Short mmCIF file of C-alpha atoms in Angstrom, two decimals:
data_model
loop_
_atom_site.label_atom_id
_atom_site.label_comp_id
_atom_site.label_asym_id
_atom_site.label_seq_id
_atom_site.Cartn_x
_atom_site.Cartn_y
_atom_site.Cartn_z
CA TRP A 280 -68.03 -54.52 -47.58
CA GLN A 281 -64.86 -51.84 -48.19
CA ALA A 282 -62.67 -54.84 -48.57
CA ILE A 283 -64.59 -56.24 -51.25
CA ILE A 284 -64.62 -52.94 -52.87
CA GLU A 285 -61.10 -52.77 -52.68
CA ALA A 286 -60.53 -56.10 -54.24
CA ALA A 287 -62.63 -55.88 -57.01
CA GLU A 288 -61.02 -52.66 -57.93
CA GLN A 289 -57.48 -54.04 -57.66
CA HIS A 290 -58.14 -56.91 -60.28
CA ASN A 291 -59.96 -54.67 -62.71
CA GLU A 292 -58.18 -54.63 -65.92
CA PRO A 293 -60.38 -53.15 -68.59
CA GLY A 294 -59.83 -54.60 -71.73
CA ARG A 295 -58.24 -58.33 -70.33
CA PHE A 296 -59.71 -59.05 -67.14
CA THR A 297 -63.31 -57.21 -65.58
CA THR A 298 -64.33 -57.25 -62.21
CA PHE A 299 -67.81 -56.06 -60.59
CA ILE A 300 -68.55 -54.67 -57.29
CA GLY A 301 -71.58 -56.79 -56.05
CA TRP A 302 -73.04 -59.07 -53.13
CA GLU A 303 -75.84 -61.64 -53.12
CA TRP A 304 -79.36 -61.13 -51.34
CA SER A 305 -80.11 -64.38 -49.89
CA SER A 306 -83.84 -64.77 -48.83
CA VAL A 307 -84.98 -67.85 -47.87
CA PRO A 308 -88.51 -67.35 -46.66
CA VAL A 309 -89.92 -71.05 -45.18
CA GLY A 310 -86.99 -72.58 -47.18
CA ALA A 311 -88.19 -71.33 -50.58
CA ASN A 312 -85.02 -69.74 -52.29
CA LEU A 313 -85.42 -66.42 -53.63
CA HIS A 314 -81.74 -65.33 -53.91
CA ARG A 315 -80.51 -62.75 -56.08
CA VAL A 316 -77.21 -61.60 -57.19
CA VAL A 317 -76.66 -57.92 -57.27
CA PHE A 318 -73.84 -55.90 -59.03
CA THR A 319 -73.17 -52.90 -60.15
CA PRO A 320 -70.80 -51.37 -63.10
CA ASP A 321 -69.76 -48.23 -61.03
CA ASN A 322 -66.38 -47.66 -59.27
CA ALA A 323 -65.70 -47.38 -55.74
CA SER A 324 -66.50 -43.89 -55.32
CA ILE A 325 -70.00 -44.55 -55.67
CA ALA A 326 -69.86 -47.79 -54.16
CA SER A 327 -68.67 -46.42 -51.05
CA GLN A 328 -71.49 -44.42 -50.44
CA PHE A 329 -74.00 -47.15 -49.61
CA LEU A 330 -73.69 -50.58 -47.59
CA PRO A 331 -75.45 -53.73 -49.49
CA TYR A 332 -78.71 -54.23 -48.74
CA GLY A 333 -79.36 -58.12 -47.13
CA SER A 334 -82.33 -60.39 -46.36
CA ASP A 335 -81.86 -59.59 -42.61
CA GLN A 336 -83.31 -56.24 -43.69
CA SER A 337 -86.35 -57.79 -45.59
CA GLN A 338 -87.39 -61.03 -47.26
CA TYR A 339 -89.37 -59.48 -50.05
CA PRO A 340 -87.95 -58.80 -53.42
CA GLN A 341 -90.06 -55.70 -53.58
CA ASP A 342 -88.32 -54.33 -50.73
CA LEU A 343 -85.05 -55.01 -52.49
CA TRP A 344 -85.92 -53.33 -55.70
CA ASP A 345 -87.20 -50.12 -53.90
CA TRP A 346 -84.02 -49.73 -51.89
CA LEU A 347 -81.93 -50.29 -55.53
CA ASN A 348 -84.01 -47.57 -56.91
CA GLN A 349 -83.84 -45.10 -53.67
CA THR A 350 -80.23 -45.95 -53.69
CA SER A 351 -79.71 -45.33 -57.20
CA ALA A 352 -81.37 -41.85 -57.17
CA SER A 353 -79.70 -40.74 -54.26
CA THR A 354 -76.00 -41.79 -55.18
CA GLY A 355 -76.48 -42.50 -59.32
CA ALA A 356 -75.39 -46.27 -58.86
CA ARG A 357 -76.73 -48.16 -61.64
CA PHE A 358 -77.61 -52.29 -60.60
CA ILE A 359 -78.73 -55.42 -61.70
CA ALA A 360 -79.85 -58.12 -59.77
CA ILE A 361 -80.12 -61.50 -60.93
CA PRO A 362 -82.12 -64.27 -59.78
CA HIS A 363 -80.82 -67.71 -59.03
CA ASN A 364 -81.59 -71.49 -58.01
CA ALA A 365 -85.29 -70.56 -59.20
CA ASN A 366 -85.72 -74.57 -59.25
CA LEU A 367 -85.80 -74.36 -55.62
CA SER A 368 -88.25 -71.53 -55.09
CA LYS A 369 -90.97 -73.35 -54.12
CA GLY A 370 -93.43 -71.88 -56.42
CA TYR A 371 -92.46 -68.06 -55.66
CA MET A 372 -89.89 -66.80 -58.08
CA PHE A 373 -91.77 -66.80 -61.07
CA ALA A 374 -95.18 -66.52 -60.13
CA ASP A 375 -98.33 -64.72 -61.13
CA THR A 376 -98.54 -63.00 -58.03
CA ASP A 377 -96.45 -61.51 -55.42
CA LEU A 378 -95.33 -62.58 -52.06
CA LYS A 379 -98.27 -61.49 -50.57
CA GLY A 380 -100.69 -63.17 -53.00
CA ARG A 381 -101.68 -59.93 -54.92
CA PRO A 382 -101.94 -60.38 -58.76
CA ILE A 383 -98.88 -59.11 -60.63
CA ASP A 384 -99.70 -55.19 -62.02
CA ALA A 385 -98.09 -53.35 -64.33
CA ARG A 386 -96.36 -51.05 -61.80
CA TYR A 387 -94.79 -54.45 -60.22
CA ALA A 388 -94.12 -55.77 -63.76
CA ARG A 389 -92.27 -52.65 -65.03
CA ILE A 390 -89.98 -52.37 -61.79
CA ARG A 391 -89.05 -56.04 -62.41
CA ALA A 392 -88.49 -55.91 -65.60
CA GLN A 393 -85.89 -52.94 -65.06
CA LEU A 394 -83.97 -54.16 -62.65
CA GLU A 395 -83.84 -58.18 -63.56
CA PRO A 396 -82.99 -58.22 -67.04
CA VAL A 397 -81.28 -61.21 -66.82
CA ALA A 398 -81.80 -64.54 -64.79
CA GLU A 399 -80.02 -67.62 -63.78
CA ILE A 400 -80.84 -70.72 -66.13
CA THR A 401 -78.18 -73.52 -64.62
CA GLN A 402 -75.86 -73.65 -61.50
CA THR A 403 -74.34 -76.08 -59.50
CA LYS A 404 -77.60 -76.72 -57.54
CA GLY A 405 -79.32 -77.60 -60.84
CA ASP A 406 -80.74 -76.80 -63.89
CA SER A 407 -83.35 -74.44 -64.08
CA GLU A 408 -84.74 -74.39 -67.60
CA THR A 409 -87.79 -76.93 -67.22
CA HIS A 410 -88.58 -80.27 -65.67
CA PRO A 411 -90.06 -83.46 -66.88
CA THR A 412 -93.38 -82.47 -65.45
CA LEU A 413 -93.73 -79.27 -66.92
CA SER A 414 -92.28 -80.02 -70.33
CA PRO A 415 -93.56 -83.97 -70.95
CA GLY A 416 -92.88 -83.93 -74.61
CA ASP A 417 -89.14 -82.40 -74.10
CA GLU A 418 -86.86 -85.59 -74.42
CA PHE A 419 -83.95 -83.55 -72.77
CA ALA A 420 -86.22 -82.17 -70.00
CA ASP A 421 -84.65 -84.42 -67.38
CA PHE A 422 -81.18 -82.64 -67.24
CA GLU A 423 -79.77 -81.83 -63.92
CA LEU A 424 -82.40 -82.09 -61.69
CA TYR A 425 -81.90 -81.07 -58.00
CA PRO A 426 -84.80 -82.26 -55.95
CA PHE A 427 -84.17 -80.86 -53.11
CA TYR A 428 -84.96 -77.64 -50.77
CA LEU A 429 -82.34 -75.41 -48.74
CA GLN A 430 -83.81 -76.42 -45.57
CA GLY A 431 -83.06 -79.30 -43.22
CA ASN A 432 -86.26 -80.94 -42.38
CA PRO A 433 -87.39 -83.46 -45.04
CA GLU A 434 -90.06 -82.31 -47.35
CA PRO A 435 -90.84 -83.87 -50.71
CA TYR A 436 -89.58 -81.38 -54.04
CA LYS A 437 -92.31 -80.34 -56.39
CA ALA A 438 -91.80 -78.90 -59.26
CA THR A 439 -93.90 -76.14 -60.48
CA ALA A 440 -94.26 -73.44 -63.40
CA ALA A 441 -92.69 -70.80 -61.23
CA ASP A 442 -89.84 -72.65 -60.74
CA TYR A 443 -88.62 -73.16 -63.83
CA LEU A 444 -87.63 -70.46 -66.70
CA ARG A 445 -89.44 -71.78 -69.58
CA SER A 446 -92.93 -71.67 -67.97
CA ALA A 447 -91.93 -68.23 -66.46
CA LEU A 448 -91.21 -67.12 -69.72
CA LYS A 449 -94.79 -68.11 -70.89
CA THR A 450 -96.63 -66.70 -67.76
CA GLY A 451 -94.78 -63.31 -68.74
CA LEU A 452 -96.74 -63.60 -71.55
CA HIS A 453 -100.05 -64.13 -69.56
CA ILE A 454 -98.96 -61.23 -67.17
CA ALA A 455 -98.25 -59.16 -70.33
CA ALA A 456 -102.08 -59.57 -72.00
CA ARG A 457 -103.24 -58.55 -68.80
CA THR A 458 -101.50 -55.94 -67.73
CA GLY A 459 -99.32 -54.42 -70.90
CA VAL A 460 -96.20 -55.01 -69.39
CA ASN A 461 -94.15 -58.31 -68.99
CA PRO A 462 -92.06 -58.94 -65.59
CA TYR A 463 -90.50 -61.93 -67.09
CA GLU A 464 -88.98 -60.84 -70.24
CA PHE A 465 -85.59 -61.53 -69.11
CA GLY A 466 -82.12 -62.75 -70.82
CA VAL A 467 -80.33 -65.88 -69.53
CA ILE A 468 -76.97 -66.80 -67.95
CA GLY A 469 -75.32 -70.00 -66.49
CA SER A 470 -73.38 -69.52 -62.87
CA THR A 471 -71.46 -71.76 -60.45
CA ASP A 472 -72.53 -70.62 -57.47
CA SER A 473 -69.56 -72.49 -55.99
CA HIS A 474 -68.98 -71.85 -52.05
CA THR A 475 -65.42 -72.50 -52.27
CA GLY A 476 -63.92 -69.24 -53.94
CA LEU A 477 -63.34 -71.81 -57.20
CA SER A 478 -65.46 -71.30 -60.35
CA SER A 479 -64.74 -75.01 -61.58
CA ALA A 480 -68.07 -75.66 -64.22
CA GLU A 481 -65.97 -78.62 -65.76
CA GLU A 482 -66.79 -82.03 -65.32
CA THR A 483 -62.88 -82.95 -65.20
CA ASN A 484 -62.14 -80.14 -62.81
CA PHE A 485 -65.03 -79.98 -60.51
CA TRP A 486 -64.01 -78.72 -56.86
CA GLY A 487 -67.96 -79.66 -55.59
CA LYS A 488 -70.79 -76.87 -54.19
CA VAL A 489 -68.88 -76.23 -50.60
CA ALA A 490 -65.53 -77.47 -49.11
CA VAL A 491 -66.89 -80.64 -47.68
CA ASP A 492 -67.83 -82.03 -51.07
CA SER A 493 -64.74 -80.93 -53.05
CA ILE A 494 -62.78 -84.24 -52.98
CA PRO A 495 -64.42 -87.66 -54.68
CA GLU A 496 -63.82 -89.19 -50.60
CA ASN A 497 -66.55 -86.88 -49.50
CA LYS A 498 -68.75 -86.95 -52.18
CA ALA A 499 -71.28 -89.41 -50.49
CA GLU A 500 -71.89 -87.37 -47.30
CA GLY A 501 -75.26 -85.43 -47.05
CA LEU A 502 -75.07 -81.62 -47.37
CA PHE A 503 -77.23 -78.56 -46.33
CA GLY A 504 -79.03 -80.99 -43.54
CA GLU A 505 -80.57 -83.24 -46.26
CA ALA A 506 -78.71 -86.73 -46.17
CA SER A 507 -80.19 -87.36 -49.41
CA ALA A 508 -78.46 -84.73 -51.19
CA THR A 509 -74.80 -85.30 -51.98
CA GLY A 510 -71.64 -84.05 -53.54
CA TRP A 511 -73.13 -86.16 -56.80
CA SER A 512 -76.13 -84.26 -56.87
CA MET A 513 -74.72 -81.18 -57.50
CA SER A 514 -73.85 -80.42 -60.88
CA ALA A 515 -70.35 -78.99 -62.83
CA SER A 516 -72.35 -75.91 -63.84
CA GLY A 517 -72.35 -73.39 -65.16
CA LEU A 518 -70.63 -69.96 -67.49
CA ALA A 519 -72.20 -66.91 -68.19
CA ALA A 520 -71.37 -66.02 -71.74
CA VAL A 521 -71.95 -62.15 -73.28
CA TRP A 522 -71.89 -60.68 -76.50
CA ALA A 523 -70.11 -57.21 -75.32
CA GLU A 524 -68.43 -55.03 -77.75
CA SER A 525 -65.57 -54.79 -74.92
CA ASN A 526 -64.09 -56.81 -72.04
CA THR A 527 -64.88 -53.59 -69.75
CA ARG A 528 -67.83 -53.02 -67.23
CA GLU A 529 -69.58 -50.28 -69.46
CA ALA A 530 -69.86 -52.68 -72.69
CA ILE A 531 -70.42 -55.86 -70.36
CA TYR A 532 -73.40 -53.75 -67.96
CA ALA A 533 -74.93 -52.68 -71.53
CA ALA A 534 -75.10 -56.54 -72.90
CA PHE A 535 -76.72 -57.76 -69.87
CA MET A 536 -79.22 -54.64 -70.18
CA ARG A 537 -80.17 -55.33 -73.87
CA ARG A 538 -80.02 -59.17 -72.81
CA GLU A 539 -77.53 -60.29 -75.14
CA VAL A 540 -76.13 -62.76 -73.24
CA TYR A 541 -76.48 -66.63 -72.91
CA GLY A 542 -75.89 -69.49 -70.47
CA THR A 543 -73.65 -72.76 -71.03
CA THR A 544 -73.72 -75.89 -68.54
CA GLY A 545 -69.67 -75.26 -68.69
CA PRO A 546 -67.96 -75.78 -71.92
CA ARG A 547 -67.34 -72.53 -73.79
CA ILE A 548 -70.11 -73.15 -76.69
CA LYS A 549 -70.00 -70.34 -79.11
CA VAL A 550 -73.95 -69.53 -79.87
CA ARG A 551 -75.29 -66.61 -81.92
CA VAL A 552 -79.08 -66.20 -82.87
CA PHE A 553 -80.58 -63.18 -85.00
CA ALA A 554 -84.42 -62.83 -86.06
CA GLY A 555 -85.39 -60.72 -88.59
CA TRP A 556 -87.56 -60.43 -91.86
CA ASP A 557 -85.61 -60.02 -94.93
CA PHE A 558 -82.14 -62.57 -94.47
CA PRO A 559 -80.75 -63.76 -97.35
CA ALA A 560 -81.56 -67.74 -97.43
CA SER A 561 -77.17 -68.30 -96.98
CA ALA A 562 -76.82 -65.68 -94.45
CA HIS A 563 -76.30 -68.22 -91.64
CA GLN A 564 -73.29 -69.74 -93.90
CA SER A 565 -71.77 -65.88 -94.36
CA VAL A 566 -68.54 -64.98 -92.63
CA ASP A 567 -70.35 -61.46 -92.29
CA PHE A 568 -73.08 -63.29 -90.28
CA ALA A 569 -73.26 -61.01 -87.35
CA SER A 570 -72.90 -58.08 -89.41
CA ILE A 571 -76.01 -59.23 -91.43
CA GLY A 572 -77.96 -59.80 -88.38
CA TYR A 573 -76.94 -56.79 -86.70
CA ALA A 574 -78.20 -54.61 -89.96
CA GLN A 575 -81.12 -56.76 -90.63
CA GLY A 576 -82.62 -58.05 -87.74
CA VAL A 577 -82.11 -58.09 -84.19
CA PRO A 578 -79.97 -60.34 -81.73
CA MET A 579 -80.82 -62.49 -78.74
CA GLY A 580 -82.44 -60.45 -76.09
CA GLY A 581 -84.33 -58.48 -78.77
CA LYS A 582 -87.92 -57.88 -79.51
CA LEU A 583 -88.88 -58.41 -83.37
CA TYR A 584 -91.81 -56.46 -84.41
CA GLY A 585 -94.97 -57.09 -87.03
CA ARG A 586 -94.53 -55.92 -90.40
CA ALA A 587 -97.96 -54.98 -92.15
CA ASP A 588 -95.85 -54.23 -95.45
CA LEU A 589 -94.92 -58.06 -95.62
CA SER A 590 -95.83 -59.94 -98.71
CA VAL A 591 -97.42 -63.30 -97.77
CA ALA A 592 -94.32 -65.46 -98.97
CA LYS A 593 -92.42 -63.50 -95.77
CA ALA A 594 -95.09 -63.35 -93.28
CA ALA A 595 -93.14 -65.23 -90.79
CA PRO A 596 -89.89 -64.18 -89.18
CA GLN A 597 -86.97 -65.57 -90.26
CA PHE A 598 -83.86 -66.81 -87.49
CA ILE A 599 -80.05 -67.33 -88.83
CA VAL A 600 -78.09 -69.55 -86.40
CA GLN A 601 -74.52 -70.28 -85.74
CA ALA A 602 -73.10 -72.44 -82.95
CA LEU A 603 -69.28 -73.78 -82.84
CA LYS A 604 -68.18 -76.25 -80.01
CA ASP A 605 -65.88 -75.50 -77.19
CA PRO A 606 -62.27 -75.71 -78.76
CA VAL A 607 -60.90 -78.20 -76.34
CA GLY A 608 -64.65 -79.77 -75.62
CA ALA A 609 -67.13 -82.32 -77.14
CA ASN A 610 -68.72 -82.12 -80.67
CA LEU A 611 -72.33 -80.92 -81.02
CA ASP A 612 -75.12 -82.95 -81.28
CA ARG A 613 -77.59 -80.71 -82.56
CA VAL A 614 -79.01 -77.18 -82.36
CA GLN A 615 -82.89 -76.92 -81.19
CA MET A 616 -85.54 -73.99 -81.36
CA ILE A 617 -87.35 -73.48 -77.98
CA LYS A 618 -91.06 -71.70 -78.99
CA GLY A 619 -93.92 -70.59 -76.48
CA TRP A 620 -96.84 -68.74 -77.05
CA VAL A 621 -100.46 -68.08 -75.47
CA ASP A 622 -103.58 -69.00 -77.55
CA LYS A 623 -106.35 -66.76 -78.08
CA ALA A 624 -108.33 -69.12 -75.35
CA GLY A 625 -105.56 -67.81 -72.93
CA VAL A 626 -103.83 -71.69 -72.97
CA SER A 627 -100.05 -71.75 -72.95
CA HIS A 628 -97.87 -73.61 -75.39
CA GLU A 629 -94.29 -74.62 -76.54
CA LYS A 630 -92.84 -76.23 -78.96
CA ILE A 631 -89.56 -77.57 -79.72
CA TYR A 632 -87.87 -77.65 -83.64
CA PRO A 633 -84.77 -79.31 -84.50
CA LEU A 634 -82.92 -76.49 -86.57
CA ALA A 635 -79.41 -78.54 -87.34
CA TRP A 636 -77.64 -81.70 -86.45
CA SER A 637 -74.57 -83.61 -86.85
CA GLY A 638 -74.21 -86.33 -89.69
CA ASP A 639 -77.26 -87.85 -92.06
CA ARG A 640 -80.12 -88.45 -89.14
CA ARG A 641 -83.76 -87.96 -89.84
CA VAL A 642 -86.37 -86.35 -88.26
CA ASP A 643 -89.38 -88.70 -88.01
CA ALA A 644 -93.03 -87.47 -88.14
CA GLN A 645 -93.33 -86.23 -84.66
CA GLY A 646 -90.43 -83.94 -85.00
CA LYS A 647 -88.07 -85.99 -83.14
CA LEU A 648 -84.36 -86.61 -84.24
CA GLU A 649 -82.56 -89.70 -83.89
CA ALA A 650 -80.34 -89.76 -81.06
CA VAL A 651 -76.54 -88.88 -82.07
CA GLY A 652 -74.99 -92.14 -80.53
CA ASN A 653 -72.73 -92.42 -77.56
CA THR A 654 -68.97 -93.04 -77.61
CA VAL A 655 -68.38 -92.75 -73.82
CA ASP A 656 -66.33 -95.57 -72.38
CA LEU A 657 -67.66 -96.22 -68.78
CA SER A 658 -64.55 -98.30 -67.62
CA ARG A 659 -62.19 -95.03 -68.60
CA ALA A 660 -64.53 -92.34 -68.21
CA SER A 661 -63.52 -91.01 -71.57
CA TYR A 662 -64.94 -90.21 -74.68
CA LYS A 663 -64.11 -89.48 -78.68
CA ASN A 664 -65.25 -86.84 -80.94
CA THR A 665 -65.84 -89.41 -83.85
CA ILE A 666 -69.26 -88.53 -83.66
CA GLY A 667 -71.12 -85.01 -83.85
CA SER A 668 -70.12 -81.82 -85.70
CA SER A 669 -67.42 -78.78 -84.60
CA SER A 670 -69.82 -76.26 -85.67
CA LEU A 671 -73.84 -76.14 -86.66
CA SER A 672 -75.99 -73.48 -88.56
CA ALA A 673 -79.10 -72.81 -89.82
CA TYR A 674 -81.99 -70.67 -91.63
CA TRP A 675 -85.24 -71.15 -90.21
CA ILE A 676 -88.56 -69.83 -90.81
CA ASP A 677 -91.34 -70.83 -88.09
CA PRO A 678 -93.78 -73.01 -90.11
CA ASP A 679 -96.35 -72.33 -87.61
CA PHE A 680 -96.31 -68.74 -87.07
CA ASP A 681 -99.53 -66.28 -86.44
CA PRO A 682 -98.72 -62.70 -86.56
CA GLY A 683 -101.40 -61.99 -84.32
CA GLN A 684 -99.55 -63.82 -81.35
CA ALA A 685 -96.93 -62.95 -78.97
CA ALA A 686 -94.06 -65.22 -78.67
CA PHE A 687 -90.53 -66.05 -77.65
CA TYR A 688 -88.04 -68.13 -79.45
CA TYR A 689 -84.91 -69.46 -77.47
CA LEU A 690 -82.20 -71.96 -78.94
CA ARG A 691 -80.81 -74.88 -76.77
CA VAL A 692 -77.31 -75.90 -78.30
CA LEU A 693 -76.83 -79.90 -77.40
CA GLU A 694 -73.37 -81.66 -77.07
CA ILE A 695 -72.64 -85.31 -77.85
CA PRO A 696 -72.81 -87.59 -74.67
CA THR A 697 -69.51 -87.19 -72.19
CA PRO A 698 -68.64 -88.42 -68.68
CA ARG A 699 -70.48 -86.98 -65.58
CA HIS A 700 -68.15 -85.96 -62.38
CA SER A 701 -70.15 -88.56 -60.65
CA LEU A 702 -68.41 -91.33 -63.30
CA LEU A 703 -65.07 -89.86 -62.98
CA ASP A 704 -65.24 -89.82 -59.05
CA SER A 705 -65.86 -93.55 -59.27
CA ILE A 706 -63.02 -93.93 -61.34
CA ALA A 707 -60.65 -92.24 -59.24
CA LEU A 708 -62.02 -94.12 -56.00
CA LYS A 709 -61.98 -97.33 -57.85
CA GLN A 710 -65.76 -98.08 -57.02
CA SER A 711 -68.60 -98.82 -59.31
CA PRO A 712 -70.59 -95.51 -60.24
CA PRO A 713 -72.66 -94.05 -57.59
CA GLU A 714 -76.13 -95.25 -57.69
CA GLY A 715 -78.58 -92.86 -59.10
CA TYR A 716 -76.73 -90.52 -60.84
CA PRO A 717 -76.14 -90.57 -64.51
CA ALA A 718 -73.08 -91.58 -65.80
CA THR A 719 -72.87 -89.45 -68.68
CA ILE A 720 -74.69 -86.40 -69.73
CA GLN A 721 -75.50 -83.91 -72.53
CA GLU A 722 -73.78 -80.41 -71.90
CA ARG A 723 -75.85 -77.58 -73.31
CA ALA A 724 -75.89 -74.05 -74.12
CA TYR A 725 -78.92 -71.71 -73.64
CA THR A 726 -79.24 -68.50 -75.45
CA SER A 727 -81.75 -65.60 -74.37
CA SER A 728 -84.92 -65.31 -76.11
CA ILE A 729 -86.21 -63.13 -78.80
CA TRP A 730 -89.65 -62.04 -78.48
CA TYR A 731 -91.98 -61.50 -81.15
CA GLN A 732 -94.56 -58.76 -80.31
CA PRO A 733 -97.69 -58.27 -82.68
CA GLY A 734 -97.89 -54.57 -84.11
CA SER A 735 -95.31 -52.01 -85.04
CA ALA A 736 -92.57 -51.20 -82.88
CA PRO A 737 -93.20 -47.93 -80.30
#
């Protein structure tokens, strides 16, 4: 632990390169992934006053949270715990009960929301946004799925609502309606979770999950005791993006706490969204976009409260959006708004709205946008930026808004199709592409949500 602390302190250069002191709590009861990455913005003098709490001490998240609060009280340390690989949690990560089967109450919800303001939405062992069985109407839900558990004995994978973040956001609305506190009001980031010491999230520079699958020749070998999970099952993902005022521990920690963060599957896509009631219709095209957003609205991760003084014409929230491609990456295909809510009968819903897209494509009567096309040359594993846009922006008003209904809104930004690492490996190996894996993917970015809450701000 002291060596980790010293390494973090040695390489921390405020304003240029920021390091954090932290560890992973790797709870895997009955093969269910409940891992958390825990970090503190505090320095060596504080971190040296405790030893990390491990899953060998307890497999229960509640015990981890209790320890974090007790340690905070005794040392002054501040902590954030980040759930990751929820897709492999076997229905436990974002359930409506605790691990002992008890319904989540207000105390549990409050502690979890305090210590876990951010969750991981994508990483090497798959994407955790949603799943085709949970979002059958989402044409892009079938993305980088990882249908294997972290145990050696074979067990069929089953996606549940407690394993994916979009469903968790809806579950949080249900719990908030019952207890008054939402435990799943979290922001999102991407991460790699590589065990190689290399944070390689690019398809063209992917060094695998562990050392054995770091070269194409070894990718066909089974990993984690499961012969079906190979190096090509892994995803070259992802990155955490933070809207911080400076590149320092304090500023980045503050951004995490206010949830002004987002995740990408590898590209350095730049995206921003604000919600408010009085934006100018041209705000999304303004050079003062961010200034307008902060002055007249709330950013990603924020809450927008109802306004009783609004006229009927302005009774729905407005969103302004800007997205910019990775400077050395692929063009953008589209920007989508994902909305979730719970109706008066207690039934949860989701809907995807196209906000902005490249070219002169059209949206059909069912709200589906035409595909952007595909420039990938499968024989060379290359693509051309002759389709798509370098930037997209939008001013959007929710056409289905109900002022008495709590809801969440987040953006998904898609790139045009590009070669997947499995295709690149096949070219390097002079073999046919491995069966069962897509040759191309549409990389993406996910923003943290903005929550609408009926009633005035507290």
